[in-house]
mmCIF file of C-alpha atoms and ligand atoms in Angstrom:
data_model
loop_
_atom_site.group_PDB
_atom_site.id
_atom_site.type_symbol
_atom_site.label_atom_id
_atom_site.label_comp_id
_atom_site.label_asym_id
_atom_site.label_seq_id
_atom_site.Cartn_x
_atom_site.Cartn_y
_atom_site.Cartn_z
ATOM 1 C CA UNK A 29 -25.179 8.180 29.767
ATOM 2 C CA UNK A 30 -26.755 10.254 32.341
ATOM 3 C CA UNK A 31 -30.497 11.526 32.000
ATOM 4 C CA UNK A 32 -32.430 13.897 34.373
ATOM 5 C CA UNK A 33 -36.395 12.916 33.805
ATOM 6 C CA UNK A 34 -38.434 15.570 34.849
ATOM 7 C CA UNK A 35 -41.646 17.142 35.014
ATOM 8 C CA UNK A 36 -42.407 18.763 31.373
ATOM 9 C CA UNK A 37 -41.681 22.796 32.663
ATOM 10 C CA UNK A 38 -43.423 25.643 31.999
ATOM 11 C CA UNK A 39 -41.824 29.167 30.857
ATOM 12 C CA UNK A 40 -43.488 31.859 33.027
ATOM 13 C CA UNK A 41 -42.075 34.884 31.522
ATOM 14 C CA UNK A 42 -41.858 34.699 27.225
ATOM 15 C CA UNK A 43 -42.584 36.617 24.399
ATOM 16 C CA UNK A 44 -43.510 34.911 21.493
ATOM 17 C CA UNK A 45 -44.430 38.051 18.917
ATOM 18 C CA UNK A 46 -46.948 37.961 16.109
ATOM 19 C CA UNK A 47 -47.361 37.191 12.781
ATOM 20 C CA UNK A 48 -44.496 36.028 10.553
ATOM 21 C CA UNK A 49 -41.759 35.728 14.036
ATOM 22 C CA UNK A 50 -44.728 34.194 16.264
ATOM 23 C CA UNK A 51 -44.834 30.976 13.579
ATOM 24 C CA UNK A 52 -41.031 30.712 13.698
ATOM 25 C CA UNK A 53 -40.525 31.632 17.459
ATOM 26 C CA UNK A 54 -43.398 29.441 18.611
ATOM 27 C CA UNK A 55 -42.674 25.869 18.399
ATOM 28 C CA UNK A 56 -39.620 26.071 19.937
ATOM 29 C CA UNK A 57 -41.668 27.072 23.172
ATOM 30 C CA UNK A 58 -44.026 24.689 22.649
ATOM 31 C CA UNK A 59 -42.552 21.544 21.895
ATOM 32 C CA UNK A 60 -40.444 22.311 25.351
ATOM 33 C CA UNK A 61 -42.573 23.524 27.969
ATOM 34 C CA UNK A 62 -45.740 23.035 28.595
ATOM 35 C CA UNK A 63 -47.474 26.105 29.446
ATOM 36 C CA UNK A 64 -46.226 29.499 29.133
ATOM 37 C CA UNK A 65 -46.918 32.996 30.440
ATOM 38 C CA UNK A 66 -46.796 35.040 27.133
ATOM 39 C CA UNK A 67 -46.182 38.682 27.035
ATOM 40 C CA UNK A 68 -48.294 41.391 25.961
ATOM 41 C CA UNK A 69 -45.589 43.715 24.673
ATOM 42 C CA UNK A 70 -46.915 43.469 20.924
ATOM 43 C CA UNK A 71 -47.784 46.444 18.609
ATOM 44 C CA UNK A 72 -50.438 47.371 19.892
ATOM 45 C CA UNK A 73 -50.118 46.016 23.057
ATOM 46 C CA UNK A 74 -52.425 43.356 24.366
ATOM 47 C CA UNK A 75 -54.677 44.995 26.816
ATOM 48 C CA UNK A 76 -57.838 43.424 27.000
ATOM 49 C CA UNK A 77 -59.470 39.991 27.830
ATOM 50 C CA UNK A 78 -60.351 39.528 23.776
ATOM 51 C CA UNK A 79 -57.198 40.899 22.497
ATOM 52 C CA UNK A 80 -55.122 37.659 24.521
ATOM 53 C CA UNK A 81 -58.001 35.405 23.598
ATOM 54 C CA UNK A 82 -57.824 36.467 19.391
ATOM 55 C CA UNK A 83 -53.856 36.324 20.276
ATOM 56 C CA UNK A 84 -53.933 32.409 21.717
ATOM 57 C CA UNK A 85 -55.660 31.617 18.548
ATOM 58 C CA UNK A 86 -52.760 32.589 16.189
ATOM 59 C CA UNK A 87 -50.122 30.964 18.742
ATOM 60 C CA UNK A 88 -52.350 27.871 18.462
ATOM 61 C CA UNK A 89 -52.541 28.202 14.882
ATOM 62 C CA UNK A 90 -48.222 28.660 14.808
ATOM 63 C CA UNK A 91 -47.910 25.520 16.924
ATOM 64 C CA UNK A 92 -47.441 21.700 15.988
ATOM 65 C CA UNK A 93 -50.666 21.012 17.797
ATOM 66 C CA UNK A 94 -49.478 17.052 18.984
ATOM 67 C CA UNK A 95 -47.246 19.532 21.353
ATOM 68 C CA UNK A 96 -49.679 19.923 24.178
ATOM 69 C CA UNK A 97 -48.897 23.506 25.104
ATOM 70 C CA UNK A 98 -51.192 25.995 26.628
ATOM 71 C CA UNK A 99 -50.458 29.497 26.861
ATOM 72 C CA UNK A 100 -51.610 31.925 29.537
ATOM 73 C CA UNK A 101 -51.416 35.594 29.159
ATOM 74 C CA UNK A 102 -50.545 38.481 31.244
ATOM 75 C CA UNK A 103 -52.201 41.374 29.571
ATOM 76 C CA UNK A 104 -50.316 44.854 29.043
ATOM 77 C CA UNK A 105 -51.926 47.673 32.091
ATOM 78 C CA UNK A 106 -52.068 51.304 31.028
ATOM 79 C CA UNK A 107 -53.310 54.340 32.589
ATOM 80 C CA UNK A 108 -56.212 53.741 30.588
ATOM 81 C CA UNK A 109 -56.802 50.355 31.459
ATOM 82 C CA UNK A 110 -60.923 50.148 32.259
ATOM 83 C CA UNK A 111 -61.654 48.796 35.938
ATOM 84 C CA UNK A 112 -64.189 46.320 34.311
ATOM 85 C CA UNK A 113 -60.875 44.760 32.771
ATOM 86 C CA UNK A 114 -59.549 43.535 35.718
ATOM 87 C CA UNK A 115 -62.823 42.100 36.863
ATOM 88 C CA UNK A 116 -62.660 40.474 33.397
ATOM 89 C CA UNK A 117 -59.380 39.208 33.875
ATOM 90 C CA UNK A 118 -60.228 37.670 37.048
ATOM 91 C CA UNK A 119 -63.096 35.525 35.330
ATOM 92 C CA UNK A 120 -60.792 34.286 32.447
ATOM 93 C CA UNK A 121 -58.442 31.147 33.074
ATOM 94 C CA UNK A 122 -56.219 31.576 30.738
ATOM 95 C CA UNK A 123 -55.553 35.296 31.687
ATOM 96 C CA UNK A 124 -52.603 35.279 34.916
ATOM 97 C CA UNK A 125 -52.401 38.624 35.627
ATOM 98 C CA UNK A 126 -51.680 42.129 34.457
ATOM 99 C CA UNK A 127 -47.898 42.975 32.990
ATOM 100 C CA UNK A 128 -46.339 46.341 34.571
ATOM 101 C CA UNK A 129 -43.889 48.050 32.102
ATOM 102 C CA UNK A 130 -42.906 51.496 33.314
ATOM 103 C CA UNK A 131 -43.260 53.591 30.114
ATOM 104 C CA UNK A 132 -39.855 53.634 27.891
ATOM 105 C CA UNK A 133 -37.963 50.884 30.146
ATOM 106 C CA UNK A 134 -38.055 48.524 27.447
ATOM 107 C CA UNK A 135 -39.167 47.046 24.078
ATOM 108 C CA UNK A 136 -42.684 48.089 23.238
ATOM 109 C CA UNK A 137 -43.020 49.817 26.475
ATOM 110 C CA UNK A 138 -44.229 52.896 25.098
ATOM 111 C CA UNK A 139 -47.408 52.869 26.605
ATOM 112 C CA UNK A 140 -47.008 51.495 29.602
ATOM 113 C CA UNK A 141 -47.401 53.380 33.319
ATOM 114 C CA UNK A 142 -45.841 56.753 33.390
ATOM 115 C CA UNK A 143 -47.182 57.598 36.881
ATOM 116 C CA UNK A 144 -47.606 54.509 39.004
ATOM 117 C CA UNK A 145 -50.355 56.385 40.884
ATOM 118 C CA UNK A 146 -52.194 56.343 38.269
ATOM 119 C CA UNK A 147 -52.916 52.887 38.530
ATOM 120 C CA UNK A 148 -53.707 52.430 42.126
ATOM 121 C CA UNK A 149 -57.100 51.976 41.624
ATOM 122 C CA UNK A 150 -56.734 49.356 39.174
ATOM 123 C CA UNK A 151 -53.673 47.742 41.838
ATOM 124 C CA UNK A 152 -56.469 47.840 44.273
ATOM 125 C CA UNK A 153 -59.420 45.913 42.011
ATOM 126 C CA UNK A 154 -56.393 43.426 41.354
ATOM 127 C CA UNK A 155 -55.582 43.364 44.967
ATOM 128 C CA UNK A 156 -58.997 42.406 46.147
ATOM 129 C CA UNK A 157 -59.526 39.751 42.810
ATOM 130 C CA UNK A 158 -56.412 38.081 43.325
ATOM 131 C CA UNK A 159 -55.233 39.196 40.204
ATOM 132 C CA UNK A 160 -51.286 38.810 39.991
ATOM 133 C CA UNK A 161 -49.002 41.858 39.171
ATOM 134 C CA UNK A 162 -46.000 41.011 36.761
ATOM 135 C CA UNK A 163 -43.296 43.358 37.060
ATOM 136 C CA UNK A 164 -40.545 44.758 34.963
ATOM 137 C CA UNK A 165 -38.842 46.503 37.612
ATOM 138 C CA UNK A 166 -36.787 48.999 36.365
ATOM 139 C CA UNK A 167 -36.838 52.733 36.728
ATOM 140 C CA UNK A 168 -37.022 54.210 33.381
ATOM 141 C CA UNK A 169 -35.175 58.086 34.947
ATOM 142 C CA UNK A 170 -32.082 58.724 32.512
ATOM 143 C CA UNK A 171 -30.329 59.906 35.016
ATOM 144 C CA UNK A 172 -30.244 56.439 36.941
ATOM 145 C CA UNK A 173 -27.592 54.120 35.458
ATOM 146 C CA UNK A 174 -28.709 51.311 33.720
ATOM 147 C CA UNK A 175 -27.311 48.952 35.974
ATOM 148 C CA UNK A 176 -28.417 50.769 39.136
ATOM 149 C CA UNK A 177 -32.372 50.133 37.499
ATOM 150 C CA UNK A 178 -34.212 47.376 39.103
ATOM 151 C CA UNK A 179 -32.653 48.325 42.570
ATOM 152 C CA UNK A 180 -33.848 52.250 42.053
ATOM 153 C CA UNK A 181 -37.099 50.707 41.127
ATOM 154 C CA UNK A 182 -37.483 48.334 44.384
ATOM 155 C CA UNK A 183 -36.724 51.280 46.248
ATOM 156 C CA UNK A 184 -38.638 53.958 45.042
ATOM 157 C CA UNK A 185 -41.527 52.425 43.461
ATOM 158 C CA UNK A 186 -41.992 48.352 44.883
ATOM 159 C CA UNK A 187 -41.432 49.058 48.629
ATOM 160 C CA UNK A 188 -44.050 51.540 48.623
ATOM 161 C CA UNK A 189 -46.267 49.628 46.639
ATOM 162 C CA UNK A 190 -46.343 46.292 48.565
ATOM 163 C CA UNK A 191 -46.420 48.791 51.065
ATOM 164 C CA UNK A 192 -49.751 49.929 50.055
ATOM 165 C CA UNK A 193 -51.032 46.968 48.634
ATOM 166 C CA UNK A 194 -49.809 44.126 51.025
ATOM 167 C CA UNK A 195 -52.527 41.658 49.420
ATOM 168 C CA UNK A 196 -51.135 42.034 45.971
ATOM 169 C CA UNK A 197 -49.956 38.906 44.425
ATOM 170 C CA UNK A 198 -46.608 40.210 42.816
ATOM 171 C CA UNK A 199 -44.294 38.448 40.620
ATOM 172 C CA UNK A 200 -40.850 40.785 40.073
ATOM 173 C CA UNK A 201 -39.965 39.244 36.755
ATOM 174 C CA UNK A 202 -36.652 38.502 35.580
ATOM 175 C CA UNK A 203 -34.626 39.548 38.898
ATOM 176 C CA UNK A 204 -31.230 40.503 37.922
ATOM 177 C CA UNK A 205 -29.699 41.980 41.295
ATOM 178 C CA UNK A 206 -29.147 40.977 44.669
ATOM 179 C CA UNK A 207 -31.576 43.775 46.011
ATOM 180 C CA UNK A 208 -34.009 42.169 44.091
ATOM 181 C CA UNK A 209 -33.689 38.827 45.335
ATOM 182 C CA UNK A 210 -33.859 40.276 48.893
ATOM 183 C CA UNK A 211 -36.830 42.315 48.223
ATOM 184 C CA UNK A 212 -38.688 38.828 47.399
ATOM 185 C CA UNK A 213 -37.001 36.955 50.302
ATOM 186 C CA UNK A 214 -38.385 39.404 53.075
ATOM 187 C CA UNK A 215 -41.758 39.754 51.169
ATOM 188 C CA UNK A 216 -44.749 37.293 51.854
ATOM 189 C CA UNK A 217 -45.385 34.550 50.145
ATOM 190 C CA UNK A 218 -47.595 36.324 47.343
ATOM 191 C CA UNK A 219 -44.663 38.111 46.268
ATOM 192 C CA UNK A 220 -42.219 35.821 44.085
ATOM 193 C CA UNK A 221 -39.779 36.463 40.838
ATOM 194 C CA UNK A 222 -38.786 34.625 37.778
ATOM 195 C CA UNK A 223 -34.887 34.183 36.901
ATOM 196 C CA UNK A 224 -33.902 33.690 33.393
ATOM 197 C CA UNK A 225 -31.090 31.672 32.441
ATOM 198 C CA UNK A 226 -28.927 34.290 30.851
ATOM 199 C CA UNK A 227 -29.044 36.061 34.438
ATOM 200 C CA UNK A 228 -28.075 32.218 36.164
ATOM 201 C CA UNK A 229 -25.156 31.812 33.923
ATOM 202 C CA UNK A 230 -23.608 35.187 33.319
ATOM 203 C CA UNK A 231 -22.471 38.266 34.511
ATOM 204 C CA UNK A 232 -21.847 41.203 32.056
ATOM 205 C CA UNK A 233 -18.415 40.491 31.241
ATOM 206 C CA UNK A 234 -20.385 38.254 28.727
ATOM 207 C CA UNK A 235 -21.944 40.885 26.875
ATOM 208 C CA UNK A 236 -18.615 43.796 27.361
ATOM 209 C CA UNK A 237 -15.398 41.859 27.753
ATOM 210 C CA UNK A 238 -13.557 41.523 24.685
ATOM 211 C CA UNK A 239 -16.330 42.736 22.189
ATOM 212 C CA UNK A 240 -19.797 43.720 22.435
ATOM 213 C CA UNK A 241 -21.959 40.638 21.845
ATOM 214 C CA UNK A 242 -25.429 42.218 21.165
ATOM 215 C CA UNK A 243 -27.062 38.622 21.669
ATOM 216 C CA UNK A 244 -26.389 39.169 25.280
ATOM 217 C CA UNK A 245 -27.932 42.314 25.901
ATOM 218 C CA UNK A 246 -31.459 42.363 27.214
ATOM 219 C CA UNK A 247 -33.210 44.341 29.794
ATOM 220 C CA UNK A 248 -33.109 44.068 32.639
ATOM 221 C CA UNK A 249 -29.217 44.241 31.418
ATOM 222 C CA UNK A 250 -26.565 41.654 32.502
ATOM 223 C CA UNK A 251 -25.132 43.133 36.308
ATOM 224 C CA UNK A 252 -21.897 41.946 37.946
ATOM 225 C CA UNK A 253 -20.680 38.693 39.128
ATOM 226 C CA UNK A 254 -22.106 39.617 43.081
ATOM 227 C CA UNK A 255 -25.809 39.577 41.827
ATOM 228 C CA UNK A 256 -24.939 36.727 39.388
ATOM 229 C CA UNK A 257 -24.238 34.582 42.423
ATOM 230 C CA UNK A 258 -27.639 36.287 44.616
ATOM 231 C CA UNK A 259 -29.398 34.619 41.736
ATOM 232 C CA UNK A 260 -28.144 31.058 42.072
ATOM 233 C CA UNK A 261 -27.859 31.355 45.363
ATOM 234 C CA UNK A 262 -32.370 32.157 45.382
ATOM 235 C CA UNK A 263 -33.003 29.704 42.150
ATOM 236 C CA UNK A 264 -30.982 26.711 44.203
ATOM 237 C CA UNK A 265 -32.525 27.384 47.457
ATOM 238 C CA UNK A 266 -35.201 25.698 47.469
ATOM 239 C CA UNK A 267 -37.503 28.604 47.668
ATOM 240 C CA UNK A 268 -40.968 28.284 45.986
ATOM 241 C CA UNK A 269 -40.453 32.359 45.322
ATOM 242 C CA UNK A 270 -38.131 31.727 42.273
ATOM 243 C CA UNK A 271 -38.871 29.770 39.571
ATOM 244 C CA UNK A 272 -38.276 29.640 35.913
ATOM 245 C CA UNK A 273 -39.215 31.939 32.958
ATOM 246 C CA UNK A 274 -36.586 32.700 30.151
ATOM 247 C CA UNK A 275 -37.518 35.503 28.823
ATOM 248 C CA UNK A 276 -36.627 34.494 25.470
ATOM 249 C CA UNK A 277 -37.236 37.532 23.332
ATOM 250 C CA UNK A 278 -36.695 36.958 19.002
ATOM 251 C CA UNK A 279 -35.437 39.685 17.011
ATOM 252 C CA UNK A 280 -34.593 39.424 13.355
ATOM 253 C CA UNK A 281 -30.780 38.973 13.529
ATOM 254 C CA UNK A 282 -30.346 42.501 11.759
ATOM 255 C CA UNK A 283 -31.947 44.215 14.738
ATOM 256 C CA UNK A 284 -29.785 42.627 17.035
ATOM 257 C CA UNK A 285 -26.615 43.184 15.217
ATOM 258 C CA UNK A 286 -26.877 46.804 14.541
ATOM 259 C CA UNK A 287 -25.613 50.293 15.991
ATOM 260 C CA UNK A 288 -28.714 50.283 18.050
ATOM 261 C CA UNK A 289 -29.173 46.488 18.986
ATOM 262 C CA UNK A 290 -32.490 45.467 20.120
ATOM 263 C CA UNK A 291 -32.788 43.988 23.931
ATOM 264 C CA UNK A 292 -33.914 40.137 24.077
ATOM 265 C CA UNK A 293 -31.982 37.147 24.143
ATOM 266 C CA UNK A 294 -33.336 34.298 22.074
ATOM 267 C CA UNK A 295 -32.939 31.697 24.682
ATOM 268 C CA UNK A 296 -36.028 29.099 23.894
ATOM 269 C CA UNK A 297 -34.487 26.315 22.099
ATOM 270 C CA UNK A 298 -31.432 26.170 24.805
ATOM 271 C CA UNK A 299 -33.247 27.347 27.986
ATOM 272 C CA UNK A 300 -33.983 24.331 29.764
ATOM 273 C CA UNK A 301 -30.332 23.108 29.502
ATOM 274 C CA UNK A 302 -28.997 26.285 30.187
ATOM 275 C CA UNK A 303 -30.685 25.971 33.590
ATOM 276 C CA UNK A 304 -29.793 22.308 34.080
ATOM 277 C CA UNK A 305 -25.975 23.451 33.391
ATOM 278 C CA UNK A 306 -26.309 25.664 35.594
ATOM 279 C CA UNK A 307 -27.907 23.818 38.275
ATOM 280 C CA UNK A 308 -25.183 21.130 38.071
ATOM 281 C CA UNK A 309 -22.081 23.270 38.389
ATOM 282 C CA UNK A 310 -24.134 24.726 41.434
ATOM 283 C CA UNK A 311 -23.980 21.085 42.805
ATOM 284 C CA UNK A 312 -28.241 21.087 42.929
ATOM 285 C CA UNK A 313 -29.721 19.621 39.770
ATOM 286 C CA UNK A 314 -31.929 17.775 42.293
ATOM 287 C CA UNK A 315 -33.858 21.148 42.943
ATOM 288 C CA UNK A 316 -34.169 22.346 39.072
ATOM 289 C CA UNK A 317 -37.310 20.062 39.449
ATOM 290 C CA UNK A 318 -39.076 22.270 41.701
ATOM 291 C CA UNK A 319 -38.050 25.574 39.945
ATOM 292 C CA UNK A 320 -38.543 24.566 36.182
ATOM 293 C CA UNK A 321 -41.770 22.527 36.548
ATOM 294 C CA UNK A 322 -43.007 22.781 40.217
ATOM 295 C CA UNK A 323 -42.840 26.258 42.004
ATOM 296 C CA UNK A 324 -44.252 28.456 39.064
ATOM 297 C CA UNK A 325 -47.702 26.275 38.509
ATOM 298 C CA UNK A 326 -47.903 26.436 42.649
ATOM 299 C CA UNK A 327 -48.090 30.028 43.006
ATOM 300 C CA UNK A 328 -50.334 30.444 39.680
ATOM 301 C CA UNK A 329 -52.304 27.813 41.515
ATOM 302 C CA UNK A 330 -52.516 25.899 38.567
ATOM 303 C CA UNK A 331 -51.818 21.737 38.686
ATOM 304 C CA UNK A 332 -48.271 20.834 38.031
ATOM 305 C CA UNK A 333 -47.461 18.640 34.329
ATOM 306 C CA UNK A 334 -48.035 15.203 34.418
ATOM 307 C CA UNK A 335 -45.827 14.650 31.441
ATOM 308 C CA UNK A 336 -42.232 13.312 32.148
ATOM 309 C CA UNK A 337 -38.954 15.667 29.883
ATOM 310 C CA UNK A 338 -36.027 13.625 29.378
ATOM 311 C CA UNK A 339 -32.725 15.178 29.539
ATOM 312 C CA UNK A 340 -29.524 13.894 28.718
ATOM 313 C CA UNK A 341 -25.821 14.600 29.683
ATOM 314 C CA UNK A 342 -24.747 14.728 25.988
ATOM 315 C CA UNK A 343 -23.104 17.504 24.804
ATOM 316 C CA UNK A 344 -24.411 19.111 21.430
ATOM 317 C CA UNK A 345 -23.453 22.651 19.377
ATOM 318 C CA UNK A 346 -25.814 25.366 19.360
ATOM 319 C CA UNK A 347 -27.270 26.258 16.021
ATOM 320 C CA UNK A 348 -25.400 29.384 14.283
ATOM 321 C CA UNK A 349 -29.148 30.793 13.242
ATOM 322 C CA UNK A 350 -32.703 29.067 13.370
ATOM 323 C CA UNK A 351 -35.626 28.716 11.416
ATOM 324 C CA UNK A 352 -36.517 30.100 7.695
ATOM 325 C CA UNK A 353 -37.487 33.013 6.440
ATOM 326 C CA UNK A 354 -36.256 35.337 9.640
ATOM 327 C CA UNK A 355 -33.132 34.765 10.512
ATOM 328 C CA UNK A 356 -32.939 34.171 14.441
ATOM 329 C CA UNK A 357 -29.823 34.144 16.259
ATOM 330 C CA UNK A 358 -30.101 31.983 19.524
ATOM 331 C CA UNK A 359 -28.179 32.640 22.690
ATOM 332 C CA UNK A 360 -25.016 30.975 22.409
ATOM 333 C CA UNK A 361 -24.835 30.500 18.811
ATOM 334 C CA UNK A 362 -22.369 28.112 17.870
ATOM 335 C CA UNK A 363 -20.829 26.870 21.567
ATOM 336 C CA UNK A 364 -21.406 23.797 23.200
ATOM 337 C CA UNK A 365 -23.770 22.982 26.126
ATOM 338 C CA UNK A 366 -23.433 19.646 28.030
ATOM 339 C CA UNK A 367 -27.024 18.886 28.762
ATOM 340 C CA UNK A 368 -29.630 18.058 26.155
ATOM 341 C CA UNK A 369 -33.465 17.911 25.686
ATOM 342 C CA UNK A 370 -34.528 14.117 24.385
ATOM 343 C CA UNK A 371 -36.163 14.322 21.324
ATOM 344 C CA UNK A 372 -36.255 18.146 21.133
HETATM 345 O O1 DOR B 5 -34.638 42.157 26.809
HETATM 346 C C1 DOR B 5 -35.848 42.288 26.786
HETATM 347 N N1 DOR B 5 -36.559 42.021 25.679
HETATM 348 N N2 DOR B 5 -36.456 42.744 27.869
HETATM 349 C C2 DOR B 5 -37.756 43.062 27.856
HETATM 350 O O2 DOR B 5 -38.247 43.486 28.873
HETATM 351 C C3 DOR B 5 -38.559 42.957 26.623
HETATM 352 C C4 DOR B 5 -37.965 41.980 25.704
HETATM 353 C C5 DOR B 5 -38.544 42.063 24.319
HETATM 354 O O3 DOR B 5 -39.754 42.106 24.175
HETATM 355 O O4 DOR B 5 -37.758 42.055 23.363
HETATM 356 ZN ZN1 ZN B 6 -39.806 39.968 29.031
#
């Protein structure tokens, strides 16, 4: 049989909730990957130095603890966000950075930026700390089509800003588009995105053609086949600007299925052989080491894993639902993926 050994990854983009979901959600993450950049988008949202730090207790507490996982937090910015915060968040390890949400572009968003002027003295303290930025780069204007978003945003709003703050460490998270990708590629090197592996593998046929699958929607939404391929094309390259985080975002499955479906694909217990199915057909598994374990901790400046990950070219069925009490639909409930995590 082929196997792929690997660095253990990490997952730089999740959300991993609270309370009843976190201790479902949670070891799925952690028995995978070994660190993770968790996002503040709770209720309310995680804005200070000792709101992440009471947080990574209860993920500690929801995780087998022989799985080795640390997480690191980006912590939620607000208009209101106190400069001593930043200077906070600079002294903490375990804090990466501050998490942009314009205000009403996704779940929990509510009280994120509404004027990104606002901020600029906070973008400026982070500038001169070398405290990252994580993005969600969409425009939040209704009268911008959804799928026209994240390439409004990197006009109107990202040029500008690296514009104005060329030192800013930047990460554009979860690039969907092939303006995106572009926007990174002709930045510095301080400026990099994560892909998710519902954006690798498909395009929004997926989540329209034939039915609406509500397990498939998230935001940034699913765009056409031409960014599709802009993403592989960036995540294959060879680029240290791209590297992995999922994304993986739990809702109870009677959120997801409704008239008004929630965004967030539960991708955690399939991620990592998503991307290595994905890498294949692309002819350049031997570059998913780099992107899943390698180019993520580099730019976080953080050591890479010293653990090995097996994986094996063995095909198995995706579970219909997971876990107990919540019911949790996965990505790809019931198909069929080739490659599979030993001893997940
Ligand atoms: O699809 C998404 N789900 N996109 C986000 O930006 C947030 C996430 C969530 O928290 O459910
Ligand atoms: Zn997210």
């Amino acid at each position: 049989m082929k196997t792929l050994t690997l660095t253990r990854p990490d997952d730089w983009h999740l959300h991993l909730r609270d309370g009843a979901l976190l201790a479902q959600a949670a070891p799925f993450s952690a028995c995978r990957f070994g660190r993770a950049l968790v996002m503040p988008n709770l209720k309310p949202p995680v804005t200070t130095v000792a709101a992440a730090l009471a947080y990574r207790d209860r993920i500690l507490k929801a995780v087998p603890p022989d799985c080795g996982f640390t997480p690191y937090f980006s912590l939620y910015l607000t208009e209101n966000t106190a400069p001593a915060e930043i200077a906070r968040a600079a002294a903490e390890p375990c804090v990466l950075g501050f998490k942009l949400y314009p205000a009403g572009a996704t779940t929990h968003s509510d009280a994120g930026v509404r004027r990104l002027e606002a901020v600029y003295p906070l973008l400026e303290a982070m500038e001169e700390l070398g405290v990252v930025l994580q993005v969600h780069g969409e425009v939040t204007d209704p009268d911008i089509d959804i799928f026209d978003r994240e390439a409004v945003f990197i006009e109107r709003e990202l040029v500008p800003l690296r514009r104005r703050f060329p030192d800013l460490k930047i990460v554009l998270e979860h690039v969907t588009t092939a303006e995106g990708v572009a926007f990174v590629q002709q930045s510095p090197p301080q400026v990099a995105a994560t892909i998710t592996p519902q954006h690798l593998r498909y395009n929004r046929n997926a989540l329209l053609a034939g039915g609406i699958r509500p397990h498939y929607y998230c935001l940034p939404v699913l765009k056409r086949e031409k960014h599709r391929q802009a993403l592989l094309a960036a995540a294959t390259s060879g680029s240290p600007k791209f590297f992995l985080g999922t994304d993986s975002a739990p809702h109870p499955r009677p959120a997801k299925e409704n008239a008004c479906g929630c965004a967030g694909c539960f991708t955690a217990p399939l991620a990592l052989e998503m991307y290595a199915e994905v890498f294949e057909h692309a002819g350049a598994l031997d570059r998913l080491e780099d992107f899943a374990s390698g180019f993520g901790a580099d730019f976080y400046g953080l050591p890479r894993n010293r653990e090995k990950v097996r994986l094996l070219r063995k095909s198995w069925e995706v579970p219909q639902t997971l876990g107990g009490e919540i019911p949790l639909v996965p990505l790809r409930a019931g198909e069929t993926l080739p490659w599979r995590l030993h001893d997940a």
